[in-house]
């Protein structure tokens, strides 16, 4: 049976008893007692990992950009597993490695020791494992999960939803004088104009948009710069952490 999983990690706050920080002086019947109080430093600690396993089913819950069927899970989980954080990370790593071996991105496992290289980075980043799955592959996965007949109503639903998503934005063009507060559908509905790609959803140009609520334009370079800045910052923090440990 093909299984999806859903993970929850319990967190607990722990007081760090080793941290002596403040000294409180109490006065009582002319006697002074000095009481050392430990400041309660709160840390987030991960306790254990609970994984709920679900059989796969046809989705009806998402709208992929392409394809006529989606992947989903049955409403009730089939079983539950409990792991320590370290064990779960080992389990996940082993799973990722088997996927990479299947795709010939890692050499086949020859010895047991080769699976004990826990610190060795994998040739791909974590997000490699959450890439969109092609339609044909989705179909195969559903068949492997025991789905006999694909419900075609999902195909019609997806088409309707995708179409409805194309009908948005205002209709103010250069010919109509751009976005004017009296006619711009975006402004009349209380929203700013939005341009995700050329002429979509709003066809207005920067200079011609007079929507008093503004005009938001998706900026690929800004997103890319933000991505690189974040990665660089996280790597610098990681290096600092490693230096701190030495
Ligand atoms: Zn407009
Ligand atoms: Zn608009
Ligand atoms: Zn506009």
Coordinates of C-alpha atoms and ligand atoms in Angstrom, one line a residue:
X1 CA 0.0 0.0 0.0
X2 CA 1.3 3.4 -0.8
X3 CA 1.5 5.6 2.2
X4 CA 1.7 9.4 2.8
X5 CA 2.8 10.6 6.1
X6 CA 2.1 13.6 8.2
X7 CA 4.5 14.6 10.9
X8 CA 3.9 16.4 14.1
X9 CA 6.7 17.4 16.5
X10 CA 5.9 17.9 20.1
X11 CA 7.7 20.9 21.6
X12 CA 8.3 21.5 25.3
X13 CA 9.6 24.4 27.2
X14 CA 12.3 23.6 29.6
X15 CA 13.8 25.7 32.3
X16 CA 17.5 25.9 32.3
X17 CA 18.4 25.4 36.0
X18 CA 22.0 26.1 35.5
X19 CA 21.6 29.7 34.9
X20 CA 22.1 31.7 38.1
X21 CA 21.3 35.3 37.4
X22 CA 19.5 37.5 39.9
X23 CA 19.9 38.0 43.6
X24 CA 16.7 39.0 45.5
X25 CA 17.0 40.6 49.0
X26 CA 14.0 40.0 51.3
X27 CA 13.5 41.9 54.5
X28 CA 11.5 40.1 57.2
X29 CA 11.3 41.0 61.0
X30 CA 14.5 43.0 60.8
X31 CA 16.3 40.0 59.5
X32 CA 17.7 40.1 56.1
X33 CA 17.8 37.0 54.1
X34 CA 19.5 36.8 50.8
X35 CA 17.9 34.5 48.4
X36 CA 19.4 33.6 45.2
X37 CA 16.8 33.1 42.5
X38 CA 17.4 31.3 39.3
X39 CA 16.1 33.2 36.3
X40 CA 13.9 31.0 34.3
X41 CA 15.4 30.8 30.9
X42 CA 13.0 29.3 28.4
X43 CA 14.2 27.2 25.6
X44 CA 12.3 25.5 22.9
X45 CA 13.2 21.8 22.9
X46 CA 11.8 19.2 20.5
X47 CA 10.6 16.2 22.4
X48 CA 9.6 13.5 19.9
X49 CA 8.2 13.0 16.4
X50 CA 4.8 11.4 15.8
X51 CA 4.2 10.3 12.2
X52 CA 0.7 9.5 11.0
X53 CA 0.6 7.3 8.0
X54 CA -2.2 7.6 5.4
X55 CA -3.0 5.5 2.4
X56 CA -2.9 7.5 -0.8
X57 CA -6.2 8.4 -2.6
X58 CA -7.3 10.7 -5.4
X59 CA -7.0 14.2 -4.2
X60 CA -9.8 16.7 -4.8
X61 CA -8.1 19.2 -2.5
X62 CA -5.5 20.9 -4.6
X63 CA -5.2 22.6 -8.0
X64 CA -1.9 21.8 -9.8
X65 CA -0.9 24.1 -12.7
X66 CA -1.2 21.1 -15.1
X67 CA -2.9 17.7 -15.2
X68 CA -6.3 16.3 -14.6
X69 CA -5.8 14.4 -11.4
X70 CA -4.3 15.2 -8.0
X71 CA -2.8 13.2 -5.2
X72 CA -4.5 13.0 -1.8
X73 CA -4.8 11.0 1.4
X74 CA -7.7 9.0 2.8
X75 CA -9.4 10.8 5.7
X76 CA -8.2 8.3 8.4
X77 CA -4.6 7.4 9.1
X78 CA -3.7 3.7 9.0
X79 CA -1.1 3.7 11.8
X80 CA 1.1 5.9 13.9
X81 CA 4.8 5.8 14.6
X82 CA 6.7 7.5 17.3
X83 CA 10.4 8.5 16.9
X84 CA 13.0 10.5 18.8
X85 CA 14.1 13.5 16.8
X86 CA 17.5 11.8 16.0
X87 CA 15.8 8.5 15.0
X88 CA 13.4 10.3 12.7
X89 CA 16.1 12.3 11.0
X90 CA 17.9 8.9 10.4
X91 CA 14.7 7.4 9.0
X92 CA 14.1 10.4 6.7
X93 CA 17.7 10.4 5.5
X94 CA 17.5 6.7 4.7
X95 CA 14.3 7.3 2.7
X96 CA 15.8 10.3 0.8
X97 CA 18.9 8.2 0.0
X98 CA 16.8 5.4 -1.4
X99 CA 14.9 7.9 -3.6
X100 CA 18.2 9.3 -4.8
X101 CA 19.5 5.7 -5.5
X102 CA 16.4 5.0 -7.5
X103 CA 17.0 8.1 -9.6
X104 CA 20.6 7.1 -10.0
X105 CA 21.8 10.3 -8.2
X106 CA 23.6 8.1 -5.6
X107 CA 25.6 4.9 -6.3
X108 CA 23.8 1.7 -5.1
X109 CA 24.4 0.9 -1.5
X110 CA 27.2 -1.7 -1.3
X111 CA 27.9 -1.9 2.4
X112 CA 26.0 -1.3 5.6
X113 CA 28.6 1.3 6.7
X114 CA 27.8 3.5 3.7
X115 CA 24.5 4.3 5.4
X116 CA 26.2 5.5 8.6
X117 CA 27.7 8.6 7.0
X118 CA 25.2 10.8 8.8
X119 CA 27.2 14.1 8.5
X120 CA 27.9 13.6 4.8
X121 CA 25.7 16.0 2.8
X122 CA 23.4 14.6 0.2
X123 CA 24.0 15.7 -3.4
X124 CA 20.6 17.7 -3.4
X125 CA 18.9 20.1 -1.0
X126 CA 15.9 19.2 1.1
X127 CA 13.5 21.0 -1.3
X128 CA 14.5 18.5 -4.0
X129 CA 12.1 16.1 -2.3
X130 CA 9.1 18.4 -2.5
X131 CA 9.1 19.1 -6.2
X132 CA 5.9 19.0 -8.2
X133 CA 5.1 15.5 -9.5
X134 CA 4.3 15.1 -13.2
X135 CA 0.7 14.1 -14.2
X136 CA 1.8 10.7 -15.6
X137 CA 3.7 9.9 -12.4
X138 CA 0.7 10.9 -10.3
X139 CA -1.4 8.5 -12.3
X140 CA 1.1 5.7 -11.7
X141 CA 1.3 6.5 -8.0
X142 CA -2.5 6.3 -7.7
X143 CA -2.6 3.0 -9.5
X144 CA 0.2 1.6 -7.3
X145 CA -2.0 2.7 -4.3
X146 CA -4.8 0.5 -5.6
X147 CA -7.0 3.0 -7.3
X148 CA -9.0 1.1 -9.9
X149 CA -10.9 3.9 -11.6
X150 CA -10.0 7.5 -11.7
X151 CA -12.9 9.8 -10.9
X152 CA -13.2 12.2 -13.9
X153 CA -15.2 14.8 -12.1
X154 CA -11.9 16.1 -10.7
X155 CA -10.8 16.9 -14.2
X156 CA -13.9 19.2 -14.8
X157 CA -13.5 20.8 -11.4
X158 CA -9.8 21.6 -12.1
X159 CA -10.7 23.1 -15.5
X160 CA -13.4 25.3 -13.9
X161 CA -11.1 26.5 -11.1
X162 CA -8.2 27.2 -13.5
X163 CA -10.5 29.2 -15.8
X164 CA -12.0 31.2 -12.9
X165 CA -8.5 32.1 -11.8
X166 CA -7.8 33.7 -15.2
X167 CA -10.8 36.0 -14.7
X168 CA -9.4 38.5 -12.4
X169 CA -7.7 42.0 -12.4
X170 CA -9.2 45.1 -14.0
X171 CA -9.8 45.8 -17.6
X172 CA -8.2 49.2 -17.8
X173 CA -6.0 49.5 -20.9
X174 CA -4.1 52.3 -22.5
X175 CA -7.1 52.9 -24.8
X176 CA -9.4 53.5 -21.8
X177 CA -6.9 55.9 -20.3
X178 CA -5.4 53.4 -17.7
X179 CA -6.8 52.9 -14.2
X180 CA -9.1 55.8 -13.2
X181 CA -10.8 55.7 -9.8
X182 CA -14.2 56.0 -11.3
X183 CA -13.8 53.0 -13.6
X184 CA -11.0 50.7 -12.4
X185 CA -12.6 47.5 -11.2
X186 CA -9.7 46.9 -8.8
X187 CA -10.2 50.3 -7.0
X188 CA -14.0 49.9 -7.1
X189 CA -13.6 46.6 -5.2
X190 CA -11.2 48.1 -2.7
X191 CA -7.9 46.5 -3.8
X192 CA -4.6 47.6 -5.3
X193 CA -3.8 46.6 -8.9
X194 CA -1.6 43.5 -9.1
X195 CA 0.7 42.6 -11.9
X196 CA 2.2 39.1 -11.6
X197 CA 3.4 38.9 -15.2
X198 CA 3.0 41.1 -18.2
X199 CA -0.7 42.2 -18.4
X200 CA -1.8 39.7 -15.9
X201 CA -4.0 40.0 -13.9
X202 CA -4.1 43.8 -14.4
X203 CA -3.2 45.1 -17.8
X204 CA -2.3 48.5 -16.5
X205 CA 1.2 50.1 -17.0
X206 CA 3.0 51.9 -14.1
X207 CA 2.5 55.3 -15.6
X208 CA -1.1 54.8 -16.5
X209 CA -2.3 53.3 -13.2
X210 CA -4.1 55.9 -11.1
X211 CA -5.6 53.4 -8.7
X212 CA -5.4 55.3 -5.4
X213 CA -4.8 52.0 -3.5
X214 CA -1.6 51.4 -5.5
X215 CA -0.2 48.9 -7.9
X216 CA 1.8 45.9 -6.9
X217 CA 4.2 44.4 -9.5
X218 CA 5.9 41.0 -9.0
X219 CA 9.6 41.6 -9.2
X220 CA 11.6 38.5 -10.1
X221 CA 14.9 40.2 -9.3
X222 CA 13.7 41.3 -5.9
X223 CA 12.6 37.7 -5.1
X224 CA 15.8 36.3 -6.3
X225 CA 17.9 38.8 -4.3
X226 CA 15.8 38.1 -1.2
X227 CA 16.4 34.3 -1.7
X228 CA 20.2 34.8 -2.0
X229 CA 20.4 37.2 0.9
X230 CA 18.5 34.8 3.1
X231 CA 20.7 31.8 2.1
X232 CA 23.8 33.8 2.7
X233 CA 22.6 35.0 6.1
X234 CA 21.7 31.4 7.1
X235 CA 25.0 30.1 6.0
X236 CA 26.8 32.9 7.9
X237 CA 24.8 32.0 11.0
X238 CA 25.6 28.3 10.6
X239 CA 29.3 29.1 10.3
X240 CA 29.2 31.3 13.4
X241 CA 27.5 28.5 15.3
X242 CA 30.1 26.0 14.3
X243 CA 32.9 28.5 15.3
X244 CA 31.1 28.9 18.7
X245 CA 31.1 25.1 19.2
X246 CA 34.9 24.8 18.7
Ligands
LIG1 ZN1 -7.6 49.3 -13.3
LIG2 ZN1 -6.2 46.5 -11.6
LIG3 ZN1 -3.9 49.7 -12.3

